[in-house]
Amino acid sequence: TRGPLRRRLPSGRRRGPAARAVLTHALETLGCPRVIAEIDETNRASIAVATGLGLRRFATVQGRLGPLLRYTT
């Protein structure tokens, strides 16, 4: 059935379309010159979503709980 299969998918598979919609809205509708994402360095699913959207890593900064990777459009 569809329900159990969906729960087994990696989180990035479900969040990619929503993240793309937010990115498109920020760049096209709001006219933002760029979008920056700060992602915990251990959060592989979010890193996969960011790179899948075409964001590129440009910096690492120290967050309160550890290093954060910065990605931009």
PDB file of C-alpha atoms in Angstrom:
ATOM      1  CA  THR A   1       0.000   0.000   0.000  1.00  0.00           C
ATOM      2  CA  ARG A   2       1.018   3.576  -0.522  1.00  0.00           C
ATOM      3  CA  GLY A   3       1.116   4.678   3.145  1.00  0.00           C
ATOM      4  CA  PRO A   4       3.792   2.302   4.463  1.00  0.00           C
ATOM      5  CA  LEU A   5       5.975   2.820   1.400  1.00  0.00           C
ATOM      6  CA  ARG A   6       5.868   6.584   1.843  1.00  0.00           C
ATOM      7  CA  ARG A   7       7.059   6.312   5.445  1.00  0.00           C
ATOM      8  CA  ARG A   8      10.130   4.376   4.331  1.00  0.00           C
ATOM      9  CA  LEU A   9      11.287   7.017   1.857  1.00  0.00           C
ATOM     10  CA  PRO A  10      14.218   9.225   2.915  1.00  0.00           C
ATOM     11  CA  SER A  11      13.026  12.572   4.270  1.00  0.00           C
ATOM     12  CA  GLY A  12      14.656  14.479   1.404  1.00  0.00           C
ATOM     13  CA  ARG A  13      12.376  12.742  -1.078  1.00  0.00           C
ATOM     14  CA  ARG A  14       9.285  14.216   0.541  1.00  0.00           C
ATOM     15  CA  ARG A  15      10.710  17.657   1.240  1.00  0.00           C
ATOM     16  CA  GLY A  16      12.390  18.366  -2.086  1.00  0.00           C
ATOM     17  CA  PRO A  17       9.263  19.610  -3.902  1.00  0.00           C
ATOM     18  CA  ALA A  18       8.288  21.870  -0.994  1.00  0.00           C
ATOM     19  CA  ALA A  19      11.815  23.253  -0.733  1.00  0.00           C
ATOM     20  CA  ARG A  20      11.843  23.953  -4.478  1.00  0.00           C
ATOM     21  CA  ALA A  21       8.534  25.835  -4.174  1.00  0.00           C
ATOM     22  CA  VAL A  22       9.903  27.984  -1.339  1.00  0.00           C
ATOM     23  CA  LEU A  23      13.109  28.681  -3.281  1.00  0.00           C
ATOM     24  CA  THR A  24      11.177  29.627  -6.426  1.00  0.00           C
ATOM     25  CA  HIS A  25       8.851  31.885  -4.413  1.00  0.00           C
ATOM     26  CA  ALA A  26      11.773  33.669  -2.742  1.00  0.00           C
ATOM     27  CA  LEU A  27      13.657  34.265  -5.991  1.00  0.00           C
ATOM     28  CA  GLU A  28      10.829  34.932  -8.440  1.00  0.00           C
ATOM     29  CA  THR A  29       7.852  36.237  -6.471  1.00  0.00           C
ATOM     30  CA  LEU A  30       9.652  38.108  -3.700  1.00  0.00           C
ATOM     31  CA  GLY A  31      12.615  39.089  -5.879  1.00  0.00           C
ATOM     32  CA  CYS A  32      15.277  38.055  -3.375  1.00  0.00           C
ATOM     33  CA  PRO A  33      18.719  38.315  -5.009  1.00  0.00           C
ATOM     34  CA  ARG A  34      19.796  35.048  -3.382  1.00  0.00           C
ATOM     35  CA  VAL A  35      18.780  32.506  -0.760  1.00  0.00           C
ATOM     36  CA  ILE A  36      21.099  31.221   1.951  1.00  0.00           C
ATOM     37  CA  ALA A  37      20.595  27.972   3.850  1.00  0.00           C
ATOM     38  CA  GLU A  38      22.464  27.155   7.063  1.00  0.00           C
ATOM     39  CA  ILE A  39      22.519  23.405   7.662  1.00  0.00           C
ATOM     40  CA  ASP A  40      23.977  21.403  10.537  1.00  0.00           C
ATOM     41  CA  GLU A  41      26.955  19.532   9.121  1.00  0.00           C
ATOM     42  CA  THR A  42      25.551  16.183  10.284  1.00  0.00           C
ATOM     43  CA  ASN A  43      22.147  16.657   8.612  1.00  0.00           C
ATOM     44  CA  ARG A  44      22.772  14.648   5.440  1.00  0.00           C
ATOM     45  CA  ALA A  45      19.127  14.724   4.327  1.00  0.00           C
ATOM     46  CA  SER A  46      19.011  18.541   4.309  1.00  0.00           C
ATOM     47  CA  ILE A  47      22.372  18.708   2.548  1.00  0.00           C
ATOM     48  CA  ALA A  48      20.997  16.380  -0.136  1.00  0.00           C
ATOM     49  CA  VAL A  49      17.912  18.583  -0.561  1.00  0.00           C
ATOM     50  CA  ALA A  50      20.062  21.735  -0.839  1.00  0.00           C
ATOM     51  CA  THR A  51      22.428  20.252  -3.406  1.00  0.00           C
ATOM     52  CA  GLY A  52      19.490  18.735  -5.288  1.00  0.00           C
ATOM     53  CA  LEU A  53      18.069  22.257  -5.599  1.00  0.00           C
ATOM     54  CA  GLY A  54      21.343  23.426  -7.103  1.00  0.00           C
ATOM     55  CA  LEU A  55      22.556  25.324  -4.038  1.00  0.00           C
ATOM     56  CA  ARG A  56      26.313  25.429  -3.617  1.00  0.00           C
ATOM     57  CA  ARG A  57      28.297  25.350  -0.398  1.00  0.00           C
ATOM     58  CA  PHE A  58      30.237  28.535   0.226  1.00  0.00           C
ATOM     59  CA  ALA A  59      31.163  28.646   3.923  1.00  0.00           C
ATOM     60  CA  THR A  60      31.267  26.868   7.248  1.00  0.00           C
ATOM     61  CA  VAL A  61      30.404  28.864  10.380  1.00  0.00           C
ATOM     62  CA  GLN A  62      30.266  27.971  14.050  1.00  0.00           C
ATOM     63  CA  GLY A  63      26.724  27.558  15.349  1.00  0.00           C
ATOM     64  CA  ARG A  64      25.639  27.253  18.973  1.00  0.00           C
ATOM     65  CA  LEU A  65      25.641  23.452  18.782  1.00  0.00           C
ATOM     66  CA  GLY A  66      28.402  22.915  16.238  1.00  0.00           C
ATOM     67  CA  PRO A  67      29.456  23.733  12.693  1.00  0.00           C
ATOM     68  CA  LEU A  68      26.873  24.927  10.174  1.00  0.00           C
ATOM     69  CA  LEU A  69      27.356  24.643   6.424  1.00  0.00           C
ATOM     70  CA  ARG A  70      26.177  27.606   4.389  1.00  0.00           C
ATOM     71  CA  TYR A  71      24.694  27.037   0.941  1.00  0.00           C
ATOM     72  CA  THR A  72      23.544  29.677  -1.544  1.00  0.00           C
ATOM     73  CA  THR A  73      21.797  29.974  -4.897  1.00  0.00           C
TER      74      THR A  73
END
